[in-house]
Structure formats: C-alpha cells, structure tokens
C-alpha cells in the first residue's frame, strides 16, 4: 500500500508539470483556431462520431478492449491501428471530429480492478470479476455482463459507487484524457471534443446521455465527469451543466441515446418526477438537449411500425431492441413505444407545447456508433463490432448478445453504427458545438450522403438555377430552424446527394407531424422525389419499390438503379394555418448488404433464415426537423434559433 | 566574505556532489539480497515511512505510530522474502504481467526523456517527409454528366456545360482530404493523373457518374524546414523511438533465450 501511495505522489508531480505544458498548448490551440477561415455558409457536412468508448470505459475494458483514447483518435483521423484482437483496422475515409464518451461511472475502474494485486481485493464480487477477467476473454465478457446487470439493478459493489473513493482516480484519467484530446486537436482538420457518458439507468431502463463540451483543457479540467448510476434523475445532470457554465463561462450540451431501450421513459409526457410538465421544465430540457441520437449500433430509434403503421419503412433497426429494456431485465409492453421513438417524441413535443407553451422535445437528430472498441467504424463492410467480443470473427453475427440475459438478442441485431453530419462553417470545437445547438445536423446510418434542407415561403423551382444555398440561408431557415406561421404553406428546398463511395438513392421523403386543436397528434410520410419517376409512377398511393441488385452469394450490389442526386421543391399540400407542425426529411438508399451478409461471405457460412431476412437493408439519413407554429407567444422551441451571427466563433 | 573563484565552478560542484554520494553509498553497503535472513531498517527507511505517513495524514507520526509502521514494513519484507524463496512470484499472472510492463516502460522511458539533436531530427524529417508534407492541393473546374457518351460529346464541343448536380463546379486549392470527401477516391486519383493546364480533360469516373475536368493547378507543397515544425517532428520521433526501443530491448533479451514450443 505504501508503494501505491508513493506512485500516486509521483503521478501528481508529473501532473503539475503537465499542467504547465498545457498552458502553452492552450495558446497554440487558440492561435490555430484563429487561423481557420470561417465560411459564409457551411460548405460541406463535417462527419463525426459523438459516442465512442475506449478502454477507460468500465464495460469496454471488461469486454476486452485494450485500445485507449490515443489509438481511438489516430484511427478516427484516418490512421491504421491494430485492434485488440490483432486485426489491422482503418477507416475508408477519416472522420472530421470525434467525441470520446467514456462512462463517467467507474472511469478506469475495470482496468484498476484488473491491475490490482489479488490479495488486496476485499469484496467477493470484485474478486470474482478480477479472476474472471484474468481467466479468459470470455470470462472477461461474462464479468461485464454481470456488471451491467448489477448497475441496472443497483447492486454494484460499494467500492465502485463510492464517489469519494473514485474521485482521485477519475481525476487522473480525466485530466490525462483532456490533455490527449488537446494534443490531437488540429483546428480546420480534425477536432476532438471533450465529453463523457452519463449512464442513468433506473431498473435497467436506458436514460443514457452523452455530454459534450465546447471548451478546451482550461475549462473542462475544472470539473469531473458526472456520475449517472444510482438513485438519480436527469435534472441533476442539468444542474451539473448549469454549474459548469456558470463557473467557467464554457458551454456544454447533452445528447440522449438508445431511447429504444428506455421502456418508455426517455420521452415522457410528464417531468422526471412523474408530475405534470411545466413550461420551465420543458424549456430547460430543450435547451440542455438540443440533439438526440437517432441511430447507432444498438438499433435505430427514429420510428416503429406500432406507432407508424402506414409507414412501410418504419421498422429499420427495431428488431431485437424492441423486446425490452437495455439488459432485458424487463420486457416491453406496447404502451411503452410512444415514449421511445423520436418521431413520436417530436409529436408529443408539439402537443405539450400547445398545452404549456414550451416544447421539451424540439430536438435535432444525429447518428453515432456507441462502439466499445475504440474504433469508430460505421461502414457495413468494415464493422469492428459493438465490443471486443464482437470484433470480426466467424460466428459473431449469430452469437447471443445478451447484455445481461441470454434471451432474444443476437449479433445480427446490431447495426453497423451511424454517423453525425454537422453543417458547421469551420472544423473547430466552437463551430461544431454551435451547429449542434442550432440543430443544423442530421443522422445517417453510416453512409455519407449530403443532405440539405431549407424551409421558407417563397422558394420556387427557379431557385435551383442560381446559388440556391445562398437563397436557402437568406430567404429561409436550414434544418433545425423554425418558421413563424404566416398563414401560408411552407415550401422546402431539398437536395440529397449520394455518398461518393456508396449506393445510389431510392427516394426522398418528408415526414410531417402535427397537433390538432384538441391536442391529438398526427403524422404523414410524403414521397416527394424518387429515382426514375417516369418509370416508377405512384400506384395505389405508393411509390413502387426501387428494386434490389444485391447478390446474396457475394454480398455485392450495383448502382444500376437509383439516382446520384434527388432534388425537390416541395410545398405542404395539407397545410392548415394555425397548426403546430414539424417536417423532417428521410432519404433512402437502394438496398445494400448489411454487415452480417458481408461476414457470411467473408467467413463462408450461411445465415439462418431469420438473419437472412434482415441481411439486406436500405441505409438512410434523417434530417433535423424544421418547425412551424404561431408567430406570437411562447410557441417557439426553446433552443437557439438559427442566426448567422452565431456562426462566428463567439 | 568573498569566496575564491574556484568554488563557483560547476565542475567543482559536480565533483563534490559525486564524492558525497560515493561516501553515502559506500557507508550503506551493498543492496539487500532478497534471500538473506538479515533485515536492517536504516534511519532513511524510517524517514521514508514517516514522510509517507505525513503526506497521507498531513501530520508526522508519533513515535508509537512510527514503530508500528516499522513493524508493518518488517512484516511485509519478511513475507516478501519468504514468498520469493517459495517461488510464489513465478506463477503469479498479475506479477508477471506487471513486471513485464515495467520492463517495457523502462525501455520506452529512456527514449521519452532523451531529447533529440537537430541532426537527428533533420535526419528523421528527411526519412519520413510524407508525415510532415502539407497535403497535395488541387484547383480545378469540373462538369458532371450522368452518361459517359454525353460527357465525351461535351468535351468535343469546347467549354462544356455540365448537367445539374449539387457538386461544386470549381474548387480552389482544396486539400486532398476535401476532394476525397466531396468527390470520392476514384475522382481524386484521376486528378493525380490529369494534365495540369487550361484544357478540359476526361471523361473521368466518380461515384456520381462522369466528369470533365480542367485541372488548373496541383500543388504538392514542399516539406517545411525543421525550424518551422520542430515540435511536431520531435513528438513523432519520440513516439516512434519509444516503440522501437521497446521492440529492440525485447529483441535483444529474447535472443539470449533458447525457446522451444511444443505443438
């Protein structure tokens, strides 16, 4: 024990030296940021992952990951790294930004438990996990499965939940992490942002949030990641965020994710105490949580067929995840879906706004990975797994992926992961953060298609012949914006351009949700433009399927169907003045193989019928919505509206 | 009082300090052999124990506390030596891993503290120019066609009018990374092979279809001088050297073993 204390003293001394060095680094960063040119209007979307775990996450380490933030950042910016299981890994294209969001609870604890001398471990559970981790990779995975269940059930060993005890270790890891991301920050080229995951999980119902900071070391090192496990509620996280901003003058936001395994709790009609939602509560939530993760490895939360029976594309990424909460300790009932899927939440938001005067669910949408391997992979043919136990290997697509229990979820239920596209006018922390605050962002299921959306009242087809991006920004609002009801139907300029390395596009849809005067909500999906419209006329009110070129034997497809770009000038034909509504765009690619099919071909086996039925899918993008509502009163969403002046560094 | 000049010479300080350290070490004798059955707790050991106590509890230990610390220290030492004698260190997975990591760390830390001379870094820069060279930048105009034949016809007819698509008709000094993000890798490769000048060239393929391009400039910027990017080169050299040292140290050690693996 004495030796341990000596080591800690050494660490602290090292730290003091490091803080001095960081002062210089902060000055360098500020100088480099100042040199980045700010575009008048965002020119291309920046691609990133806001939700990546490294070996500092308690579960990622237990699952076997031995790559840390350093490798994660190298990988994200395009370098080749060696994955934990020994395979060389590289992204087909680098990312522009990355948020490493390790779990705040027990940050680094699993590594310490692994490294601890066996004789010093008093707690029986911890001792068993220690032995399991040393025994084998499978043992390690079982240990984490037990840990996730224990966290969900509130039965974690005291040593892992005692904050005072954890604090010193957490501070060491957090400080080292913040230094690392500052070293990797290359304004204009590659931007790591500070963040962590707040893992609130009452009874295993997922209320997790990624917390993301706008600031560098000087501010972020004054706080510690806020713990989530235990008897908490999300208001405490918002208190923490308020306190950070007041104390440092910095900015921070939170991104809810996996509402699809929250068992109805993520988007409730009540406040977090179960009481009626007040305008103040609604405003606070919207201001703190301007974007939500719509899609990631653990499923897609945009829509569900139970809620949207008329939407033939509503079921993407729902299978498996719809069975129950995160560790499958509690099954799901139909009544829970409404509190879980984003489209329904956006609708609930309108209805609440109508009632109390503020919209708690006026959020934009992004995708991310939630990968626990330090590798932010989103491509179907380059999927490195949810965790180290599901890195590329024969059979991973069929293995039970239970997260706590052994029923119902298999490898093939995982999606390959999504990405966040951000319309920022420069690749800097400030510009990316601010774009998220004004919701000028969209989600993709991994494809890098380019999606523009502008809403206004006087757009026409003629706008496409000129500088339509300028027209969009000057005569309308981009995705994430708000229009004041002027009694006239809104018109949208929509452009979806395929991923240059990916599949052609099938169709562009507008999803509209609205509230009736008596507080009921409705939705409708409009096909607004699709490929080969002359050869594919609407029949029976529907656009026929685009076709399917996927060769199931080889996991290949061809771009002989679909279109490279789809554009539309679309005016809502059913607009009712005075009605609150939102509109977002969903873009579908032509069918392509999902990762399990690539795996089956690569490792030479046949998928069972159930998995085969889901082996081909239409990758997609979801824009953030544009809202329309009464110009007067409290109808505006509570978050920051689009304002060109805010594009500046601020 | 004025000291003579020689007392301010660094060489003299160095010699004096060296002599003092020699005397201390000579007085202490050889380090303890773990297998020996003599345990001598020196004043220095007691001072260290007291200091650790003070760091933790913010006050010095009382005499009784210090005696008890000393007893703990002796107990640990006795058990440690007995454990070594029984060979308990040999099949402990944690201990093995920890000691192995320490060896790695030792090898790497020598490289980390080493600061490179300018000559070393110059050499490093010369051997790995691609790591420090600015990205290739392209300035070009492009016109897009869904169909290859249409692109071919447009090339024959002077300044081509492309079809509508949301791709920039021109980019100025765009780095390689950006060209790949917006047009894809195939297109960027075509730019590497396209002639530079005012003439239109093509058709070249991309993930979108076919393009005619007028590549006005392709700049592969010179590698900056060491002075301009010294920190970056040194950081790169250090991390590469640390990895190489670890590898080299291991190689040397491994060479002295004869290893057989039954399969």
mmCIF file of N, CA, C and O in Angstrom, chain A residues 441-478:
data_model
loop_
_atom_site.group_PDB
_atom_site.id
_atom_site.type_symbol
_atom_site.label_atom_id
_atom_site.label_comp_id
_atom_site.label_asym_id
_atom_site.label_seq_id
_atom_site.Cartn_x
_atom_site.Cartn_y
_atom_site.Cartn_z
ATOM 1 N N UNK A 441 -27.923 19.780 -38.118
ATOM 2 C CA UNK A 441 -27.225 18.490 -38.113
ATOM 3 C C UNK A 441 -28.169 17.440 -38.676
ATOM 4 O O UNK A 441 -29.379 17.658 -38.724
ATOM 5 N N UNK A 442 -27.637 16.304 -39.103
ATOM 6 C CA UNK A 442 -28.505 15.188 -39.477
ATOM 7 C C UNK A 442 -27.840 13.871 -39.159
ATOM 8 O O UNK A 442 -26.636 13.815 -38.866
ATOM 9 N N UNK A 443 -28.661 12.812 -39.192
ATOM 10 C CA UNK A 443 -28.200 11.479 -38.831
ATOM 11 C C UNK A 443 -28.078 10.638 -40.087
ATOM 12 O O UNK A 443 -28.892 10.769 -40.992
ATOM 13 N N UNK A 444 -27.053 9.780 -40.143
ATOM 14 C CA UNK A 444 -27.070 8.741 -41.163
ATOM 15 C C UNK A 444 -26.754 7.415 -40.492
ATOM 16 O O UNK A 444 -26.168 7.370 -39.417
ATOM 17 N N UNK A 445 -27.136 6.341 -41.181
ATOM 18 C CA UNK A 445 -26.873 5.002 -40.658
ATOM 19 C C UNK A 445 -25.489 4.522 -41.092
ATOM 20 O O UNK A 445 -25.256 3.327 -41.200
ATOM 21 N N UNK A 446 -24.586 5.474 -41.354
ATOM 22 C CA UNK A 446 -23.204 5.127 -41.685
ATOM 23 C C UNK A 446 -22.791 5.646 -43.045
ATOM 24 O O UNK A 446 -21.608 5.868 -43.301
ATOM 25 N N UNK A 447 -23.754 5.816 -43.939
ATOM 26 C CA UNK A 447 -23.464 6.350 -45.270
ATOM 27 C C UNK A 447 -23.134 7.845 -45.148
ATOM 28 O O UNK A 447 -23.558 8.504 -44.216
ATOM 29 N N UNK A 448 -22.351 8.357 -46.111
ATOM 30 C CA UNK A 448 -22.005 9.781 -46.038
ATOM 31 C C UNK A 448 -22.699 10.567 -47.139
ATOM 32 O O UNK A 448 -22.062 11.230 -47.957
ATOM 33 N N UNK A 449 -24.010 10.438 -47.188
ATOM 34 C CA UNK A 449 -24.741 11.242 -48.173
ATOM 35 C C UNK A 449 -24.853 12.682 -47.675
ATOM 36 O O UNK A 449 -24.805 12.964 -46.479
ATOM 37 N N UNK A 450 -24.976 13.596 -48.652
ATOM 38 C CA UNK A 450 -25.015 15.022 -48.308
ATOM 39 C C UNK A 450 -26.458 15.497 -48.415
ATOM 40 O O UNK A 450 -27.064 15.416 -49.486
ATOM 41 N N UNK A 451 -26.996 15.968 -47.312
ATOM 42 C CA UNK A 451 -28.410 16.337 -47.270
ATOM 43 C C UNK A 451 -28.568 17.805 -46.882
ATOM 44 O O UNK A 451 -28.097 18.227 -45.824
ATOM 45 N N UNK A 452 -29.208 18.571 -47.779
ATOM 46 C CA UNK A 452 -29.533 19.974 -47.485
ATOM 47 C C UNK A 452 -31.045 20.114 -47.396
ATOM 48 O O UNK A 452 -31.768 19.492 -48.183
ATOM 49 N N UNK A 453 -31.493 20.943 -46.477
ATOM 50 C CA UNK A 453 -32.915 21.209 -46.331
ATOM 51 C C UNK A 453 -33.084 22.676 -45.932
ATOM 52 O O UNK A 453 -32.473 23.130 -44.960
ATOM 53 N N UNK A 454 -33.865 23.404 -46.726
ATOM 54 C CA UNK A 454 -34.212 24.783 -46.357
ATOM 55 C C UNK A 454 -35.729 24.930 -46.403
ATOM 56 O O UNK A 454 -36.386 24.325 -47.268
ATOM 57 N N UNK A 455 -36.260 25.712 -45.486
ATOM 58 C CA UNK A 455 -37.702 25.944 -45.454
ATOM 59 C C UNK A 455 -37.966 27.442 -45.514
ATOM 60 O O UNK A 455 -37.264 28.225 -44.862
ATOM 61 N N UNK A 456 -38.955 27.835 -46.327
ATOM 62 C CA UNK A 456 -39.322 29.250 -46.430
ATOM 63 C C UNK A 456 -40.701 29.349 -47.037
ATOM 64 O O UNK A 456 -41.433 28.346 -47.126
ATOM 65 N N UNK A 457 -41.058 30.561 -47.471
ATOM 66 C CA UNK A 457 -42.403 30.733 -48.030
ATOM 67 C C UNK A 457 -42.384 31.113 -49.506
ATOM 68 O O UNK A 457 -43.411 31.132 -50.147
ATOM 69 N N UNK A 458 -41.200 31.444 -50.043
ATOM 70 C CA UNK A 458 -41.219 31.912 -51.431
ATOM 71 C C UNK A 458 -40.216 31.181 -52.331
ATOM 72 O O UNK A 458 -39.821 31.700 -53.364
ATOM 73 N N UNK A 459 -39.797 29.967 -51.932
ATOM 74 C CA UNK A 459 -38.885 29.223 -52.813
ATOM 75 C C UNK A 459 -39.652 28.709 -54.035
ATOM 76 O O UNK A 459 -40.826 28.318 -53.931
ATOM 77 N N UNK A 460 -38.953 28.698 -55.183
ATOM 78 C CA UNK A 460 -39.553 28.136 -56.400
ATOM 79 C C UNK A 460 -38.509 27.269 -57.100
ATOM 80 O O UNK A 460 -37.326 27.296 -56.741
ATOM 81 N N UNK A 461 -38.963 26.540 -58.131
ATOM 82 C CA UNK A 461 -38.046 25.728 -58.926
ATOM 83 C C UNK A 461 -36.895 26.560 -59.485
ATOM 84 O O UNK A 461 -35.783 26.084 -59.657
ATOM 85 N N UNK A 462 -37.180 27.826 -59.764
ATOM 86 C CA UNK A 462 -36.161 28.692 -60.373
ATOM 87 C C UNK A 462 -34.945 28.857 -59.461
ATOM 88 O O UNK A 462 -33.835 29.125 -59.942
ATOM 89 N N UNK A 463 -35.146 28.675 -58.140
ATOM 90 C CA UNK A 463 -34.014 28.844 -57.218
ATOM 91 C C UNK A 463 -32.877 27.862 -57.510
ATOM 92 O O UNK A 463 -31.714 28.166 -57.261
ATOM 93 N N UNK A 464 -33.203 26.698 -58.046
ATOM 94 C CA UNK A 464 -32.157 25.704 -58.317
ATOM 95 C C UNK A 464 -31.179 26.187 -59.379
ATOM 96 O O UNK A 464 -30.053 25.715 -59.445
ATOM 97 N N UNK A 465 -31.641 27.121 -60.233
ATOM 98 C CA UNK A 465 -30.761 27.559 -61.318
ATOM 99 C C UNK A 465 -29.709 28.552 -60.852
ATOM 100 O O UNK A 465 -28.726 28.783 -61.526
ATOM 101 N N UNK A 466 -29.914 29.143 -59.685
ATOM 102 C CA UNK A 466 -28.917 30.082 -59.173
ATOM 103 C C UNK A 466 -28.173 29.499 -57.978
ATOM 104 O O UNK A 466 -28.074 28.280 -57.824
ATOM 105 N N UNK A 467 -27.645 30.355 -57.140
ATOM 106 C CA UNK A 467 -26.945 29.930 -55.924
ATOM 107 C C UNK A 467 -28.008 29.587 -54.873
ATOM 108 O O UNK A 467 -28.357 30.398 -54.026
ATOM 109 N N UNK A 468 -28.506 28.351 -54.945
ATOM 110 C CA UNK A 468 -29.660 28.005 -54.105
ATOM 111 C C UNK A 468 -29.298 27.857 -52.626
ATOM 112 O O UNK A 468 -30.163 28.000 -51.756
ATOM 113 N N UNK A 469 -28.022 27.601 -52.329
ATOM 114 C CA UNK A 469 -27.626 27.515 -50.918
ATOM 115 C C UNK A 469 -27.739 28.902 -50.274
ATOM 116 O O UNK A 469 -28.302 29.067 -49.186
ATOM 117 N N UNK A 470 -27.265 29.909 -51.018
ATOM 118 C CA UNK A 470 -27.391 31.280 -50.511
ATOM 119 C C UNK A 470 -28.866 31.651 -50.372
ATOM 120 O O UNK A 470 -29.286 32.214 -49.356
ATOM 121 N N UNK A 471 -29.641 31.286 -51.382
ATOM 122 C CA UNK A 471 -31.082 31.571 -51.325
ATOM 123 C C UNK A 471 -31.689 30.918 -50.090
ATOM 124 O O UNK A 471 -32.475 31.522 -49.362
ATOM 125 N N UNK A 472 -31.283 29.668 -49.840
ATOM 126 C CA UNK A 472 -31.819 28.930 -48.701
ATOM 127 C C UNK A 472 -31.537 29.635 -47.383
ATOM 128 O O UNK A 472 -32.422 29.805 -46.540
ATOM 129 N N UNK A 473 -30.297 30.067 -47.225
ATOM 130 C CA UNK A 473 -29.919 30.704 -45.961
ATOM 131 C C UNK A 473 -30.493 32.111 -45.818
ATOM 132 O O UNK A 473 -30.783 32.549 -44.713
ATOM 133 N N UNK A 474 -30.619 32.830 -46.940
ATOM 134 C CA UNK A 474 -31.031 34.228 -46.803
ATOM 135 C C UNK A 474 -32.556 34.384 -46.834
ATOM 136 O O UNK A 474 -33.087 35.305 -46.225
ATOM 137 N N UNK A 475 -33.256 33.462 -47.535
ATOM 138 C CA UNK A 475 -34.715 33.620 -47.630
ATOM 139 C C UNK A 475 -35.465 32.543 -46.850
ATOM 140 O O UNK A 475 -36.681 32.445 -46.933
ATOM 141 N N UNK A 476 -34.727 31.738 -46.102
ATOM 142 C CA UNK A 476 -35.399 30.691 -45.335
ATOM 143 C C UNK A 476 -34.547 30.269 -44.156
ATOM 144 O O UNK A 476 -33.601 30.971 -43.776
ATOM 145 N N UNK A 477 -34.906 29.117 -43.611
ATOM 146 C CA UNK A 477 -34.113 28.575 -42.497
ATOM 147 C C UNK A 477 -33.624 27.182 -42.895
ATOM 148 O O UNK A 477 -34.302 26.468 -43.628
ATOM 149 N N UNK A 478 -32.425 26.779 -42.403
ATOM 150 C CA UNK A 478 -31.940 25.431 -42.695
ATOM 151 C C UNK A 478 -32.545 24.433 -41.712
ATOM 152 O O UNK A 478 -33.315 24.826 -40.829
#
